[in-house]
Coordinates of C-alpha atoms in Angstrom, one line a residue:
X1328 CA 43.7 8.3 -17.7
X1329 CA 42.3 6.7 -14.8
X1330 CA 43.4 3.0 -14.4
X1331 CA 41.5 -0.4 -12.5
X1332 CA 43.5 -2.0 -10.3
X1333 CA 45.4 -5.3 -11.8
X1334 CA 43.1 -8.3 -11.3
X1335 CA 39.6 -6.3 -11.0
X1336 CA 37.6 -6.7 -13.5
X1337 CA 34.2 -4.9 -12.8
X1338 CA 33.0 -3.2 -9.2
X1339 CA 30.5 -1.2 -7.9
X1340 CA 32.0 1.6 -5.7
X1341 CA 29.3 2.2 -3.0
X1342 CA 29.3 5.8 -1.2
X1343 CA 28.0 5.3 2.3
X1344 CA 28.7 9.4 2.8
X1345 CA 26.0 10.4 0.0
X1346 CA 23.4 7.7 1.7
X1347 CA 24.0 9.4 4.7
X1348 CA 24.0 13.2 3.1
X1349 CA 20.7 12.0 1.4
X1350 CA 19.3 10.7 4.4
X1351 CA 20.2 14.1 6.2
X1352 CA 19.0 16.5 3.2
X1353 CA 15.6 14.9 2.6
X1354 CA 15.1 14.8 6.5
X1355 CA 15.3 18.4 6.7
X1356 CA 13.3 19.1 3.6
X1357 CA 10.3 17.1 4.5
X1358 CA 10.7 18.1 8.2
X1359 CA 9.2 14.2 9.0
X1360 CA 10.7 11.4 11.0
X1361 CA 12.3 9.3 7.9
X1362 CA 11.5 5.0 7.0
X1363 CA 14.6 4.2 4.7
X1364 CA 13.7 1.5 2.7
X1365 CA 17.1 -1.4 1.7
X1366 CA 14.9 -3.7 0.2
X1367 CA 16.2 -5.3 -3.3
X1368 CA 19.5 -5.2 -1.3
X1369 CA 19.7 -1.6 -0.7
X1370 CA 18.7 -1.0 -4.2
X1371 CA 21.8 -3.3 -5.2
X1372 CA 23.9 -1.0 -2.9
X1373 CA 24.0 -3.6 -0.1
X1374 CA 21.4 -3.8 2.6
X1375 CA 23.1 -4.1 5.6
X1376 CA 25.2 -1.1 4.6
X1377 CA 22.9 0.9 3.1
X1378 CA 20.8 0.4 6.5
X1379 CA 23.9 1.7 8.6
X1380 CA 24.7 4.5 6.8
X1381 CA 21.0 5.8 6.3
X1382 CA 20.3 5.7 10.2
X1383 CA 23.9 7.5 10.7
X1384 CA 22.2 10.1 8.5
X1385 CA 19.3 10.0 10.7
X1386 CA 16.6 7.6 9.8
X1387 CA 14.7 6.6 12.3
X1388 CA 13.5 3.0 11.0
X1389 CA 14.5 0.6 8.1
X1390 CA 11.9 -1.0 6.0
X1391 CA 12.1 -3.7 3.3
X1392 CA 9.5 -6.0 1.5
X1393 CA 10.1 -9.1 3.5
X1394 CA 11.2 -11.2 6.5
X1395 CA 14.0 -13.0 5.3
X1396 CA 15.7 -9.0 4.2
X1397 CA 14.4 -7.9 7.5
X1398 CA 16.4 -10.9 9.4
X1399 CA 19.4 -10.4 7.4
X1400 CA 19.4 -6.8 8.9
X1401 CA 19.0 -7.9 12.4
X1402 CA 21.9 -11.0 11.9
X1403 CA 23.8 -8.0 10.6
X1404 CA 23.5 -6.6 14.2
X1405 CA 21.2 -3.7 13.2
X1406 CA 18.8 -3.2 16.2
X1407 CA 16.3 -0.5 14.9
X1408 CA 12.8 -0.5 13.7
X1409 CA 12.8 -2.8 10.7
X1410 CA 8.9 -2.8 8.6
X1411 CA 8.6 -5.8 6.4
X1412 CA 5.4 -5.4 4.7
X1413 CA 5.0 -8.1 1.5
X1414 CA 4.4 -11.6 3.3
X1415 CA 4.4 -15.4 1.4
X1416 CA 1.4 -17.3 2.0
X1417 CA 2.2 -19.0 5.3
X1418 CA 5.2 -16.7 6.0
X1419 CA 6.5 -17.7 9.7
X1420 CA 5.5 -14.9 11.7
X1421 CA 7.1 -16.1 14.5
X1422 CA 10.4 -15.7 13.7
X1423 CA 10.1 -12.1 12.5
X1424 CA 8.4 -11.6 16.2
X1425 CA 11.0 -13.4 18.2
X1426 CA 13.1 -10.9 15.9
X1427 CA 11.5 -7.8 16.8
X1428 CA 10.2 -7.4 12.9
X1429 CA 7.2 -5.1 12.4
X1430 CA 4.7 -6.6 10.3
X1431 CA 3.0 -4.7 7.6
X1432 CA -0.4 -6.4 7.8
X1433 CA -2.9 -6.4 4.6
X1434 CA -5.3 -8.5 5.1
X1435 CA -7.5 -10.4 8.0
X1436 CA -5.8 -13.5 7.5
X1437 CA -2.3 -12.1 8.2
X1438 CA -3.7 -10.0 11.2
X1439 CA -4.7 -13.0 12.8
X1440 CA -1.3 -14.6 11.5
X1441 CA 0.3 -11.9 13.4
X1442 CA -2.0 -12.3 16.5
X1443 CA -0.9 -15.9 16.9
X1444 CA 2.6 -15.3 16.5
X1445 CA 2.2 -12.5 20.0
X1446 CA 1.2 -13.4 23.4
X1447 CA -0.2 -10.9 26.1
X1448 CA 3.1 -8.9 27.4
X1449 CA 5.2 -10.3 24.4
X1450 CA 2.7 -8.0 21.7
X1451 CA 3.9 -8.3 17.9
X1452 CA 4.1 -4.7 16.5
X1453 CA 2.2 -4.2 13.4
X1454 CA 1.5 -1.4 11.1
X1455 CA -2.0 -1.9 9.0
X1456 CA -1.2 -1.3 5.3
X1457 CA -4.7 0.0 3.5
X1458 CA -5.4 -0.5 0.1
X1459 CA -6.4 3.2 -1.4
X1460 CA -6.3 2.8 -5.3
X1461 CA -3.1 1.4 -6.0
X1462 CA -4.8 -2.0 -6.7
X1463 CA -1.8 -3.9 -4.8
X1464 CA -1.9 -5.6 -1.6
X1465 CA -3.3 -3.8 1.2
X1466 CA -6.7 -4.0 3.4
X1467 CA -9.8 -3.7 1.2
X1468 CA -11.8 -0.4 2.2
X1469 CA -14.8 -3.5 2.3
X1470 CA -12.9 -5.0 4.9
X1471 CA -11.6 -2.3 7.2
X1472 CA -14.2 -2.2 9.8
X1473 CA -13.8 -6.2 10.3
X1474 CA -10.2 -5.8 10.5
X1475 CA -9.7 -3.1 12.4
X1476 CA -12.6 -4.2 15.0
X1477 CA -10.0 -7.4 15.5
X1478 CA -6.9 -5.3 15.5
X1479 CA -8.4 -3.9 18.4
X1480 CA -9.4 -6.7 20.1
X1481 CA -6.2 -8.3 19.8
X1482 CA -4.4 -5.0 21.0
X1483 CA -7.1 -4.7 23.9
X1484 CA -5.7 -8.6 24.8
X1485 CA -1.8 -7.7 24.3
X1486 CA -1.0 -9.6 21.4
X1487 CA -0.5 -7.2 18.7
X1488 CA 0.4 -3.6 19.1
X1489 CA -0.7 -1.4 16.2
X1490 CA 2.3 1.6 15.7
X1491 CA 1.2 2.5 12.2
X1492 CA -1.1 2.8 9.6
X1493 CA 0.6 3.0 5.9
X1494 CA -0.8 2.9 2.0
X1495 CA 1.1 3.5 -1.3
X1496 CA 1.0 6.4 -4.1
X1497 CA 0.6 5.7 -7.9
X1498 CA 3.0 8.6 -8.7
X1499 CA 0.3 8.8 -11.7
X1500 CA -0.3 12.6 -11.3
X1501 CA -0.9 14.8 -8.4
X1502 CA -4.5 14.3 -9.1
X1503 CA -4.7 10.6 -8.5
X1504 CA -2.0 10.8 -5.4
X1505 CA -4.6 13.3 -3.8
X1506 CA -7.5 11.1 -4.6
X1507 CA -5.4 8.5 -2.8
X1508 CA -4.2 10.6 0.1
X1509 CA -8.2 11.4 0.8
X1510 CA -8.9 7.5 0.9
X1511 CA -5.9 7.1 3.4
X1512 CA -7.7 9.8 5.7
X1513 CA -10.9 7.9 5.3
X1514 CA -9.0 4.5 6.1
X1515 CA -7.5 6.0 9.4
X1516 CA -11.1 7.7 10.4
X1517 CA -12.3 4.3 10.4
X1518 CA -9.2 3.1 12.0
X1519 CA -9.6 5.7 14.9
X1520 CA -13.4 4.8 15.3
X1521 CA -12.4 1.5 15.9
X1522 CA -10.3 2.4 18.8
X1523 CA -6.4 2.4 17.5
X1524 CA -4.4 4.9 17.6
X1525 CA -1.3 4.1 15.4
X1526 CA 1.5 6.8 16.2
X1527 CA 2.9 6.4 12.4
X1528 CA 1.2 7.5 9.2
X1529 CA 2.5 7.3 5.9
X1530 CA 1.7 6.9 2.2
X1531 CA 4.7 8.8 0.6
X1532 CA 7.6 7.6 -0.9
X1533 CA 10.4 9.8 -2.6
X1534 CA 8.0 10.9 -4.9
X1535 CA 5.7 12.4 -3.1
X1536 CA 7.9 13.2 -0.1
X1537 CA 9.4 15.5 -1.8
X1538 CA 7.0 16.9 -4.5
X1539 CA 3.7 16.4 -2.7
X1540 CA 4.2 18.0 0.5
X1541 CA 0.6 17.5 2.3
X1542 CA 1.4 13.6 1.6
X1543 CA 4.2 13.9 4.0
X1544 CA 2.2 13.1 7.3
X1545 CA 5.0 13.6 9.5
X1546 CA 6.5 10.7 8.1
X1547 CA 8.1 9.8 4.7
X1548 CA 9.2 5.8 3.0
X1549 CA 12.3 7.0 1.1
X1550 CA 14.3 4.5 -1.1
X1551 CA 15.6 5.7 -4.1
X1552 CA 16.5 9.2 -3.2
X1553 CA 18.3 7.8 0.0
X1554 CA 20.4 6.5 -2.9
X1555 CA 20.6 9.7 -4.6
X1556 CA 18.4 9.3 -7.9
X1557 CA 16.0 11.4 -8.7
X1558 CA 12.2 10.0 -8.6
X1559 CA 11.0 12.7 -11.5
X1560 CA 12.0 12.4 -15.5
X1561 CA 12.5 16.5 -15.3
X1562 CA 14.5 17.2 -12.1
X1563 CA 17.9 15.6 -11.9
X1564 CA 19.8 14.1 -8.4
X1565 CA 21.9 17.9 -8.1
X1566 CA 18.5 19.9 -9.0
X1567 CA 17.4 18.0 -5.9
X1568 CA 20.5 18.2 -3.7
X1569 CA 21.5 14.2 -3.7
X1570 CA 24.1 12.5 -4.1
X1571 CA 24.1 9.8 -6.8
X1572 CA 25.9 6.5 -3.8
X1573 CA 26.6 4.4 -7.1
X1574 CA 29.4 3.9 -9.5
X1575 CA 29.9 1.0 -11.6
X1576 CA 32.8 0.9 -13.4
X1577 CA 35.2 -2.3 -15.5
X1578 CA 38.3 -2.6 -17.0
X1579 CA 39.0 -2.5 -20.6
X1580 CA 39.9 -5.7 -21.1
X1581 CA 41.5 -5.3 -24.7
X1582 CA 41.6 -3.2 -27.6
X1583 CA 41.9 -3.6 -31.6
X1584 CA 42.7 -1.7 -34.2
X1585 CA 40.7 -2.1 -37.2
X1586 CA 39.4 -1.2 -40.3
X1587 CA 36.4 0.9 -42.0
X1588 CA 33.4 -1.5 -42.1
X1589 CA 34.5 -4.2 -38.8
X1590 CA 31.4 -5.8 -37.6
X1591 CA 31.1 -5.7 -33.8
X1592 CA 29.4 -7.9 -31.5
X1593 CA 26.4 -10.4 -32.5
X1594 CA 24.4 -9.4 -35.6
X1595 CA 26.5 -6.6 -36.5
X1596 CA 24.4 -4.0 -35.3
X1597 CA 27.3 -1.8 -35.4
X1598 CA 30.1 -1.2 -38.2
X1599 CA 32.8 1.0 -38.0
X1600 CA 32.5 4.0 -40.2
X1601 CA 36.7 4.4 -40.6
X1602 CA 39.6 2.7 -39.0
X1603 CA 38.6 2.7 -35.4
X1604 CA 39.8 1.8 -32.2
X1605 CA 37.5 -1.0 -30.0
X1606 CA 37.9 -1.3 -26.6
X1607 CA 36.2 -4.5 -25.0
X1608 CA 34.9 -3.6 -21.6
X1609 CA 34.7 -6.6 -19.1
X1610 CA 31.0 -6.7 -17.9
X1611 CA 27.5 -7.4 -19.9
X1612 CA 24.1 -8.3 -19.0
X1613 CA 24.8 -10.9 -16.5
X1614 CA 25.9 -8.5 -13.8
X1615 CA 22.6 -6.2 -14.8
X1616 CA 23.6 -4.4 -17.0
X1617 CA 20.6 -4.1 -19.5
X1618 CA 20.6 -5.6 -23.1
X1619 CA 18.5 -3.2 -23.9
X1620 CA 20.7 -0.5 -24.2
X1621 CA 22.9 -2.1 -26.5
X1622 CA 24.0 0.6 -29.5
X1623 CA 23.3 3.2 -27.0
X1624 CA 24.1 2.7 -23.4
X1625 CA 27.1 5.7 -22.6
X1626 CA 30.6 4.9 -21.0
X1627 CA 33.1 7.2 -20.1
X1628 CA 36.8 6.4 -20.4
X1629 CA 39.6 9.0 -19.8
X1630 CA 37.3 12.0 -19.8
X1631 CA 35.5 11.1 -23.1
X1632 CA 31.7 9.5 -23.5
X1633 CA 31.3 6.7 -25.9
X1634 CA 28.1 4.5 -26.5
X1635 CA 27.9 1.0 -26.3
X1636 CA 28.8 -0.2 -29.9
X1637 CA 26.5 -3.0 -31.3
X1638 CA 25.5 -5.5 -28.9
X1639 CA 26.0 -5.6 -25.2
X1640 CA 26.6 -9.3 -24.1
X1641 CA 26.4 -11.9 -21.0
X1642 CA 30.1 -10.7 -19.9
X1643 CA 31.4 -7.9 -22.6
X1644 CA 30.1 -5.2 -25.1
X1645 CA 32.6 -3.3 -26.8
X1646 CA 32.9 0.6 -27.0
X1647 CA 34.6 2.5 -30.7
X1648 CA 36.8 4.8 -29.4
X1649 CA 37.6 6.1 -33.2
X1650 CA 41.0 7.4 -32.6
X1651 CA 40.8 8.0 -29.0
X1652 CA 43.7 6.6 -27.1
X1653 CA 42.7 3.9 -24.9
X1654 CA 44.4 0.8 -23.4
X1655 CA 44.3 -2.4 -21.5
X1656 CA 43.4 -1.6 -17.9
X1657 CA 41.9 1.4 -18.7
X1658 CA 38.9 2.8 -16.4
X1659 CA 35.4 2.4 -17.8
X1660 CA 32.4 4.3 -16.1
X1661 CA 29.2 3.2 -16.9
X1662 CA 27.6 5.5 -14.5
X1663 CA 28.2 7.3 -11.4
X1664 CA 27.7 10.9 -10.1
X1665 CA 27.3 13.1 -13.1
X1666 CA 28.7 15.7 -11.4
X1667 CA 32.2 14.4 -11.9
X1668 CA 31.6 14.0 -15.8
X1669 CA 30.6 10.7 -16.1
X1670 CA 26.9 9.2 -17.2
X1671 CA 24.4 9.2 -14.8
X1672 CA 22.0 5.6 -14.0
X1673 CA 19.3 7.7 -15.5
X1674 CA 20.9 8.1 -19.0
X1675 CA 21.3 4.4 -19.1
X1676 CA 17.6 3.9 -18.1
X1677 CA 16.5 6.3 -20.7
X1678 CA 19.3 4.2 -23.0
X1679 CA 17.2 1.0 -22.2
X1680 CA 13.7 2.8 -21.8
X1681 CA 13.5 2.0 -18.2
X1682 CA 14.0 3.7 -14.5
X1683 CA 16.7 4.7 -12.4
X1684 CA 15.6 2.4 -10.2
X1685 CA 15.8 -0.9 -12.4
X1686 CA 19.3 0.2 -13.7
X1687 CA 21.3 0.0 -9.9
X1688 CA 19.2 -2.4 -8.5
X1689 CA 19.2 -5.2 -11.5
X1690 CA 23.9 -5.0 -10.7
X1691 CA 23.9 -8.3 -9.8
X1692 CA 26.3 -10.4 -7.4
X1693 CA 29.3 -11.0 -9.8
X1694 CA 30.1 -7.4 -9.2
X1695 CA 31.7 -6.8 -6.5
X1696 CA 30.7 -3.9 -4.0
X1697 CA 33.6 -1.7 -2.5
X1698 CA 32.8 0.3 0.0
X1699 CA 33.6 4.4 0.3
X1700 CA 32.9 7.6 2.3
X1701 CA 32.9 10.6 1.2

């Protein structure tokens, strides 16, 4: 029986080996340079280290939604390519210049924003984000030959330096991504016939980068799978060669004997069927994990899987163990890498009818992070 060690009470256990194994895999499988994206905090894994680990494994840029994540990077000490690309109304441009940021730009407004934040020989780098039917931010196919005419301009007086040109998939069907991927070639046509030539293209994320190949452009925007979850509902992390990087685990911070027909948790939801064994496991919805999968959320605890019984609450939910032994201190998984027997973050998002995605990056900052390599 695995044990916590005295005085912890819950902890995500972060590999920075399988971010970097990820990184490396999907590198070679979509033979394109790779943008790892650590927004969200790394996808609650932890930016800064998330970011370290994924250009170990050979990333060649970070990317996250706004400045203030893209700063934290660079106070952090990381000096590569960061993209920010989801900007406040009156964001300070300046600062993510003076930074070295690259601005995703999406509309004329925020070109110009960037414009003024650059001066001839200092250029602010920005990569033009086009709108192609995700109905999301992004420059209006209306608008692209007035934006792109000044994105010129302004590159032609050193200001702004256009590197890339980017849009975003639906993920609806392959059907709809190609629709979108023909509206991306249409939005770079009209970029090139304005006169830019942006070295980076790209519109897939893990979804596409690795199911849609022609989306791949020679370069990819991979978050979750750097993290080693599977974007698809019918491929798992192993049928795709990653390596799930999170494990959350809490003590058991009692246990009860008790009789056929004990209420457990708020409302009852759950009654024992026979004298039963309930463990209390020391972590609820206020560290992320979701409410939602209360009654059905699995935990694994010396080898055996056990759903949530009854209600899952701010700090606690309890587990019936039946006559399972289990005591105080006692390791509980809530998820991990299923290859080592324990529930994965997708049965808990199919547990609360969500995502992978939600499930690791909702773990909030009352659980601490420990850091790993395997």
């Amino acid at each position: 029986m695995s044990r916590m060690p005295p005085g912890v009470a819950r902890e995500a256990v972060i590999d920075v080996g399988a971010i970097e194994h990820n990184v490396r895999h999907l590198a070679r499988l979509t033979e394109s340079e790779v943008i790892a994206v650590v927004k969200a905090d790394g996808y609650g894994h932890g930016a800064v280290r998330s970011g370290r680990a994924a250009l170990a494994g050979g990333a060649a840029r970070l990317a996250v939604a706004d400045i203030p994540e893209a700063l934290q990077l660079r106070d952090a000490g990381i000096d590569a390519p960061v993209l920010a690309w989801l900007h406040a109304p009156g964001a300070d441009f300046a600062a993510a210049a003076a930074a070295r940021i690259e601005l995703g730009v999406s509309s004329l407004e925020q070109l110009r924003a960037a414009a003024r934040a650059g001066s001839p020989g200092r250029p602010v780098t920005v990569q033009l984000k086009v709108e192609t039917g995700l109905g999301r931010n992004g420059i209006a196919p209306a608008d692209y030959g007035i934006v792109f005419a000044e994105a010129a301009r302004f590159e032609r007086e050193g200001v702004i330096r256009v590197i890339g040109i980017f849009s975003h998939l639906s993920n609806t069907s392959d059907a709809d991504d190609r629709t979108a991927l023909s509206r991306f070639t249409v939005a770079q046509a009209a970029a090139e016939g304005a006169g830019l030539r942006p070295p980076l293209r790209h519109i897939a994320a893990s979804h596409a980068a690795i199911g849609l190949p022609e989306a791949r452009l020679g370069c990819v925007r991979l978050g979750v799978a750097i993290y080693g979850l599977s974007p698809f509902e019918d491929r798992s992390s192993a049928d795709l060669g990653l390596r799930p990087a999170m494990t959350l685990r809490a003590s058991v911070a009692a246990v009860r004997r008790v009789p056929a027909g004990q209420g457990v948790s708020y409302g009852y939801l759950h009654r024992t069927a026979h004298e039963s064994t309930l463990a209390l496991i020391s972590v609820g919805y206020a560290d992320g994990v979701p409410r939602a999968a209360s009654g059905a959320g699995p935990v694994s605890i010396g080898g055996r899987t056990f759903p949530v019984a009854g209600r899952i609450a701010m700090d606690q939910f309890v587990v019936d163990a039946g006559d399972e032994p289990v005591e105080v201190g006692d390791e509980a998984v809530l998820f991990g890498d299923p290859a080592t027997g324990v529930p994965s973050a997708t049965d808990w998002a199919d547990a609360a009818s969500t995502i992978n995605y939600e499930i690791v990056t909702r773990i909030g900052p009352r659980v601490p992070r420990r850091e790993v390599r395997s």
